[in-house]
Amino acid sequence: MKVTIVGAGNVGATCADVISYRGIASEVVLLDIKEGFAEGKALDIAQCATNTGFNTKVSGVTNDYSKTAGSDVVVITSGIPRKPGMTREELIGINAGIVKGVAENVLKYSPDTIIVVVSNPMDTMTYLALKATGLPKNRIIGMGGALDSSRFRTYLSLALDKPANDISAMVIGGHGDTTMIPLTRLASYNGIPVSQFLSEEVLQKVAADTMVGGATLTGLLGTSAWYAPGASVAYLVDSILNDQKKMIACSVFVEGEYGQNDICIGVPCIIGKNGVEEILDIKLNDQEKALFAKSADAVRSMNDALKTILV
């Protein structure tokens, strides 16, 4: 199984490292436009093999898409990261042209690939990739919900003082500071609703911390986070390549699901060898439905900025 990661920056390189270390793919190709950058990152990762025991072939190339031929999955992390004070939405004009070009180039050499979009604003870039390529909707997946859900589980873990891996929780909606919806009502600790352990006030703080999780890290680091995003991509790729059929919140194209049409937005999906194999219908209450509709409106308004690009 072959995975190409376009963009060898912090997120892309971390993704390549996790995929290699865990043996998720037999081959990983890093591609970047900066001369020698992907080659250097790939060589650095490859030199970990003897100490960590993985056998994945890792290579890097400078803007040579022919080396990506036959990729089962292509991950697009290209584009500029957020700076402190910058919203994901402000990145639209800069990153849209980059993502469109990358998607078109990878399909020349891997026409049957599944594309995972990481570039921000992620919902809008996922929609762009779908519309620009004309691929079936199951083959274009935005990663954001997987990351947001991992942050949600982490904050719940801290509030409960219990292991994050014992907590089940999901974030749906847009991948934005004001559009994501942490489903506190459905979160559980080993099958028991977390509301039995945490007050409503604490749960609301956890939800609020989750929503600004990316911005918090950007403020601390001076740039976007990379460890959790890279690991979240690898988690998603693992479910695709190994047909694990995990339920993961992903940004996907909806056609009537959750009352929405013609946008890509975070919803619970079954992810397997065909990409998005099913969109699950979680029964939302009236408040959650209202929040989802509001989130969808915000995502849709951002997509309006793509009109000139998609002409």
Short mmCIF file of C-alpha atoms in Angstrom, two decimals:
data_model
loop_
_atom_site.label_atom_id
_atom_site.label_comp_id
_atom_site.label_asym_id
_atom_site.label_seq_id
_atom_site.Cartn_x
_atom_site.Cartn_y
_atom_site.Cartn_z
CA MET A 1 0.00 0.00 0.00
CA LYS A 2 1.35 3.39 -1.01
CA VAL A 3 0.60 6.77 0.56
CA THR A 4 1.67 10.13 -0.81
CA ILE A 5 1.75 13.18 1.45
CA VAL A 6 1.89 16.49 -0.39
CA GLY A 7 3.45 19.09 1.85
CA ALA A 8 6.46 18.07 3.97
CA GLY A 9 5.94 20.67 6.68
CA ASN A 10 5.25 19.87 10.31
CA VAL A 11 1.88 18.16 9.77
CA GLY A 12 2.91 16.26 6.65
CA ALA A 13 6.19 15.04 8.12
CA THR A 14 4.51 13.98 11.38
CA CYS A 15 1.89 12.09 9.39
CA ALA A 16 4.63 10.32 7.40
CA ASP A 17 6.48 9.48 10.61
CA VAL A 18 3.39 7.97 12.32
CA ILE A 19 2.37 6.00 9.22
CA SER A 20 5.90 4.62 8.90
CA TYR A 21 6.41 3.88 12.58
CA ARG A 22 3.09 2.05 12.83
CA GLY A 23 3.58 0.15 9.56
CA ILE A 24 0.28 1.43 8.17
CA ALA A 25 1.62 1.54 4.59
CA SER A 26 4.44 -0.26 2.81
CA GLU A 27 5.56 2.95 1.06
CA VAL A 28 5.32 6.63 1.92
CA VAL A 29 6.25 9.43 -0.48
CA LEU A 30 6.69 12.99 0.76
CA LEU A 31 6.40 15.73 -1.87
CA ASP A 32 7.14 19.42 -1.45
CA ILE A 33 7.88 22.39 -3.71
CA LYS A 34 10.87 23.48 -1.62
CA GLU A 35 14.06 22.04 -3.09
CA GLY A 36 15.43 19.18 -0.99
CA PHE A 37 12.97 19.69 1.86
CA ALA A 38 10.90 16.52 1.39
CA GLU A 39 14.04 14.52 0.65
CA GLY A 40 15.57 15.66 3.93
CA LYS A 41 12.47 14.92 5.99
CA ALA A 42 12.12 11.47 4.38
CA LEU A 43 15.77 10.61 4.99
CA ASP A 44 15.48 11.68 8.62
CA ILE A 45 12.41 9.46 9.10
CA ALA A 46 14.03 6.54 7.27
CA GLN A 47 17.01 6.69 9.61
CA CYS A 48 14.67 5.86 12.51
CA ALA A 49 13.89 2.42 11.08
CA THR A 50 16.69 0.46 12.70
CA ASN A 51 15.92 1.88 16.13
CA THR A 52 12.14 1.68 15.99
CA GLY A 53 11.76 -1.48 13.91
CA PHE A 54 9.62 -0.38 10.98
CA ASN A 55 10.06 -1.54 7.38
CA THR A 56 8.12 1.14 5.51
CA LYS A 57 9.93 2.58 2.50
CA VAL A 58 10.09 6.37 2.90
CA SER A 59 11.20 8.73 0.14
CA GLY A 60 10.96 12.42 -0.65
CA VAL A 61 10.73 14.34 -3.94
CA THR A 62 10.72 17.96 -5.01
CA ASN A 63 7.59 18.69 -7.06
CA ASP A 64 7.88 15.50 -9.14
CA TYR A 65 4.40 14.01 -9.17
CA SER A 66 5.49 11.05 -11.30
CA LYS A 67 7.07 9.60 -8.15
CA THR A 68 3.62 9.49 -6.54
CA ALA A 69 2.19 7.16 -9.20
CA GLY A 70 -0.01 4.35 -7.94
CA SER A 71 -0.81 5.92 -4.58
CA ASP A 72 -3.73 4.32 -2.78
CA VAL A 73 -4.20 7.43 -0.63
CA VAL A 74 -2.98 10.99 -1.17
CA VAL A 75 -2.91 13.38 1.77
CA ILE A 76 -2.92 17.10 0.97
CA THR A 77 -1.41 19.29 3.66
CA SER A 78 -0.17 21.99 1.26
CA GLY A 79 -0.70 25.65 1.97
CA ILE A 80 0.35 28.15 4.58
CA PRO A 81 -0.37 27.40 8.25
CA ARG A 82 -2.24 29.74 10.54
CA LYS A 83 -0.39 32.52 12.29
CA PRO A 84 -1.45 33.88 15.71
CA GLY A 85 -4.70 35.83 15.38
CA MET A 86 -5.45 34.40 11.94
CA THR A 87 -8.65 32.43 11.38
CA ARG A 88 -8.88 29.36 9.16
CA GLU A 89 -11.26 31.34 6.95
CA GLU A 90 -8.59 33.93 6.15
CA LEU A 91 -6.56 31.23 4.41
CA ILE A 92 -9.11 30.62 1.64
CA GLY A 93 -7.65 32.88 -1.02
CA ILE A 94 -4.10 31.69 -0.48
CA ASN A 95 -4.66 27.96 -0.14
CA ALA A 96 -7.46 27.36 -2.66
CA GLY A 97 -5.23 27.64 -5.73
CA ILE A 98 -2.61 25.41 -4.12
CA VAL A 99 -5.06 22.64 -3.19
CA LYS A 100 -6.74 22.68 -6.61
CA GLY A 101 -3.40 22.33 -8.40
CA VAL A 102 -2.22 19.54 -6.12
CA ALA A 103 -5.43 17.54 -6.53
CA GLU A 104 -5.26 17.77 -10.31
CA ASN A 105 -1.59 16.78 -10.40
CA VAL A 106 -1.90 13.70 -8.17
CA LEU A 107 -4.80 12.36 -10.22
CA LYS A 108 -2.63 12.35 -13.35
CA TYR A 109 -0.57 9.58 -11.80
CA SER A 110 -3.00 8.02 -9.30
CA PRO A 111 -6.45 8.21 -10.92
CA ASP A 112 -7.98 5.73 -8.47
CA THR A 113 -6.63 7.29 -5.29
CA ILE A 114 -8.59 8.45 -2.26
CA ILE A 115 -7.76 12.05 -1.30
CA VAL A 116 -7.57 13.18 2.31
CA VAL A 117 -7.64 16.96 2.71
CA VAL A 118 -5.92 18.62 5.66
CA SER A 119 -5.30 22.13 4.32
CA ASN A 120 -7.31 24.92 5.94
CA PRO A 121 -10.02 26.07 5.86
CA MET A 122 -10.54 22.34 5.67
CA ASP A 123 -14.26 22.06 4.87
CA THR A 124 -13.93 24.58 2.05
CA MET A 125 -10.76 22.97 0.69
CA THR A 126 -12.47 19.56 0.75
CA TYR A 127 -15.41 21.00 -1.21
CA LEU A 128 -12.95 22.60 -3.65
CA ALA A 129 -11.10 19.30 -4.20
CA LEU A 130 -14.39 17.50 -4.86
CA LYS A 131 -15.73 20.07 -7.32
CA ALA A 132 -12.42 20.66 -9.09
CA THR A 133 -11.69 16.96 -9.69
CA GLY A 134 -15.20 15.59 -10.24
CA LEU A 135 -14.33 12.50 -8.20
CA PRO A 136 -17.06 10.44 -6.54
CA LYS A 137 -17.85 11.90 -3.14
CA ASN A 138 -16.64 8.81 -1.26
CA ARG A 139 -13.07 9.49 -2.45
CA ILE A 140 -12.66 13.01 -1.04
CA ILE A 141 -12.39 13.20 2.76
CA GLY A 142 -11.65 16.14 5.03
CA MET A 143 -9.72 15.18 8.15
CA GLY A 144 -10.89 17.88 10.61
CA GLY A 145 -13.44 15.97 12.68
CA ALA A 146 -10.92 13.28 13.59
CA LEU A 147 -8.62 15.93 15.06
CA ASP A 148 -11.39 17.90 16.78
CA SER A 149 -12.74 14.71 18.34
CA SER A 150 -9.30 13.76 19.66
CA ARG A 151 -9.01 17.19 21.28
CA PHE A 152 -12.50 16.83 22.76
CA ARG A 153 -11.59 13.46 24.26
CA THR A 154 -8.36 14.95 25.65
CA TYR A 155 -10.16 17.80 27.41
CA LEU A 156 -12.75 15.36 28.77
CA SER A 157 -9.90 13.16 29.99
CA LEU A 158 -8.36 16.09 31.85
CA ALA A 159 -11.70 17.04 33.41
CA LEU A 160 -12.43 13.46 34.47
CA ASP A 161 -8.83 12.59 35.36
CA LYS A 162 -9.31 9.37 33.41
CA PRO A 163 -7.50 7.90 30.37
CA ALA A 164 -8.50 9.49 27.05
CA ASN A 165 -8.68 6.05 25.42
CA ASP A 166 -11.51 5.11 27.80
CA ILE A 167 -13.57 8.05 26.56
CA SER A 168 -15.86 8.03 23.52
CA ALA A 169 -16.75 11.47 22.16
CA MET A 170 -17.26 13.16 18.81
CA VAL A 171 -17.22 16.61 17.26
CA ILE A 172 -19.37 17.31 14.20
CA GLY A 173 -20.03 20.42 12.13
CA GLY A 174 -17.54 22.74 10.49
CA HIS A 175 -13.84 22.59 11.33
CA GLY A 176 -13.72 26.13 12.68
CA ASP A 177 -13.43 27.87 16.03
CA THR A 178 -17.11 28.89 15.95
CA THR A 179 -18.60 26.14 13.81
CA MET A 180 -17.60 22.85 15.43
CA ILE A 181 -20.10 21.09 17.70
CA PRO A 182 -18.70 18.93 20.52
CA LEU A 183 -21.49 16.48 21.32
CA THR A 184 -21.30 16.60 25.12
CA ARG A 185 -24.68 14.88 25.46
CA LEU A 186 -23.38 11.73 23.77
CA ALA A 187 -19.88 11.63 25.29
CA SER A 188 -19.24 8.63 27.52
CA TYR A 189 -16.62 7.12 29.82
CA ASN A 190 -16.54 3.35 29.31
CA GLY A 191 -20.17 3.46 28.23
CA ILE A 192 -21.38 5.72 31.04
CA PRO A 193 -22.48 9.25 30.05
CA VAL A 194 -19.86 11.77 31.19
CA SER A 195 -22.73 13.94 32.44
CA GLN A 196 -22.92 11.55 35.41
CA PHE A 197 -19.42 12.65 36.43
CA LEU A 198 -19.15 16.25 35.24
CA SER A 199 -21.42 19.22 35.85
CA GLU A 200 -23.03 21.09 32.98
CA GLU A 201 -20.73 24.02 33.71
CA VAL A 202 -17.64 21.84 33.35
CA LEU A 203 -18.98 20.22 30.19
CA GLN A 204 -19.57 23.63 28.63
CA LYS A 205 -16.00 24.64 29.46
CA VAL A 206 -14.71 21.43 27.89
CA ALA A 207 -16.74 22.17 24.76
CA ALA A 208 -15.46 25.76 24.63
CA ASP A 209 -11.84 24.64 25.09
CA THR A 210 -12.30 22.10 22.30
CA MET A 211 -13.63 24.69 19.88
CA VAL A 212 -10.59 26.93 20.33
CA GLY A 213 -8.19 24.01 20.66
CA GLY A 214 -6.34 24.85 17.46
CA ALA A 215 -6.21 28.58 18.19
CA THR A 216 -4.90 27.88 21.70
CA LEU A 217 -1.99 25.91 20.28
CA THR A 218 -1.33 28.50 17.58
CA GLY A 219 -1.07 31.15 20.28
CA LEU A 220 1.34 29.02 22.31
CA LEU A 221 3.47 27.78 19.42
CA GLY A 222 3.34 30.74 17.05
CA THR A 223 2.10 28.43 14.28
CA SER A 224 -0.40 25.63 13.76
CA ALA A 225 -0.10 22.41 15.77
CA TRP A 226 1.30 19.29 14.11
CA TYR A 227 1.60 16.26 16.41
CA ALA A 228 -2.13 15.67 16.91
CA PRO A 229 -3.06 16.69 13.34
CA GLY A 230 -0.43 14.36 11.88
CA ALA A 231 -1.54 11.47 14.09
CA SER A 232 -5.20 12.13 13.23
CA VAL A 233 -4.42 11.88 9.51
CA ALA A 234 -2.55 8.62 10.07
CA TYR A 235 -5.53 7.25 12.04
CA LEU A 236 -7.84 8.05 9.13
CA VAL A 237 -5.44 6.60 6.54
CA ASP A 238 -5.12 3.42 8.60
CA SER A 239 -8.88 2.89 8.50
CA ILE A 240 -8.84 3.30 4.71
CA LEU A 241 -5.84 1.13 3.84
CA ASN A 242 -6.69 -1.65 6.25
CA ASP A 243 -10.46 -1.49 5.65
CA GLN A 244 -11.10 -1.06 9.37
CA LYS A 245 -14.50 0.56 8.93
CA LYS A 246 -13.98 2.81 11.92
CA MET A 247 -16.57 5.42 12.74
CA ILE A 248 -14.75 8.74 12.33
CA ALA A 249 -16.12 12.25 12.12
CA CYS A 250 -14.98 13.54 8.71
CA SER A 251 -15.82 16.42 6.41
CA VAL A 252 -17.67 14.86 3.49
CA PHE A 253 -20.12 15.93 0.80
CA VAL A 254 -23.71 15.75 2.02
CA GLU A 255 -26.81 15.33 -0.12
CA GLY A 256 -29.71 15.61 2.28
CA GLU A 257 -28.01 14.13 5.33
CA TYR A 258 -28.66 16.19 8.46
CA GLY A 259 -30.88 18.45 6.35
CA GLN A 260 -27.98 19.87 4.31
CA ASN A 261 -26.96 19.83 0.65
CA ASP A 262 -24.01 20.83 -1.53
CA ILE A 263 -21.42 21.37 1.19
CA CYS A 264 -18.67 19.36 2.85
CA ILE A 265 -19.09 19.31 6.62
CA GLY A 266 -18.15 17.11 9.55
CA VAL A 267 -20.47 14.15 10.13
CA PRO A 268 -19.94 10.63 11.52
CA CYS A 269 -18.77 8.27 8.78
CA ILE A 270 -17.73 4.67 8.35
CA ILE A 271 -14.28 4.78 6.75
CA GLY A 272 -12.96 1.76 4.86
CA LYS A 273 -11.18 0.68 1.69
CA ASN A 274 -13.63 2.65 -0.47
CA GLY A 275 -13.18 5.81 1.53
CA VAL A 276 -16.48 7.07 2.90
CA GLU A 277 -18.59 3.91 2.99
CA GLU A 278 -21.52 5.27 4.98
CA ILE A 279 -22.71 8.47 6.63
CA LEU A 280 -24.31 7.61 9.95
CA ASP A 281 -27.50 9.30 11.08
CA ILE A 282 -27.05 10.29 14.70
CA LYS A 283 -30.32 11.46 16.22
CA LEU A 284 -29.61 15.04 17.24
CA ASN A 285 -31.84 16.93 19.65
CA ASP A 286 -33.39 20.26 18.69
CA GLN A 287 -30.53 22.33 20.10
CA GLU A 288 -27.91 20.25 18.28
CA LYS A 289 -29.90 20.45 15.04
CA ALA A 290 -30.00 24.24 15.32
CA LEU A 291 -26.26 24.40 15.97
CA PHE A 292 -25.58 22.14 12.99
CA ALA A 293 -27.74 24.27 10.68
CA LYS A 294 -25.91 27.40 11.85
CA SER A 295 -22.56 25.70 11.29
CA ALA A 296 -23.60 24.62 7.79
CA ASP A 297 -24.62 28.19 6.93
CA ALA A 298 -21.18 29.43 7.98
CA VAL A 299 -19.41 26.77 5.92
CA ARG A 300 -21.61 27.51 2.92
CA SER A 301 -20.79 31.23 3.12
CA MET A 302 -17.06 30.44 3.03
CA ASN A 303 -17.58 28.32 -0.07
CA ASP A 304 -18.87 31.41 -1.87
CA ALA A 305 -15.28 32.63 -2.06
CA LEU A 306 -14.50 29.70 -4.39
CA LYS A 307 -16.81 30.79 -7.20
CA THR A 308 -14.09 32.42 -9.32
CA ILE A 309 -11.69 29.52 -8.73
CA LEU A 310 -14.21 26.86 -9.81
CA VAL A 311 -15.25 28.65 -13.01
#
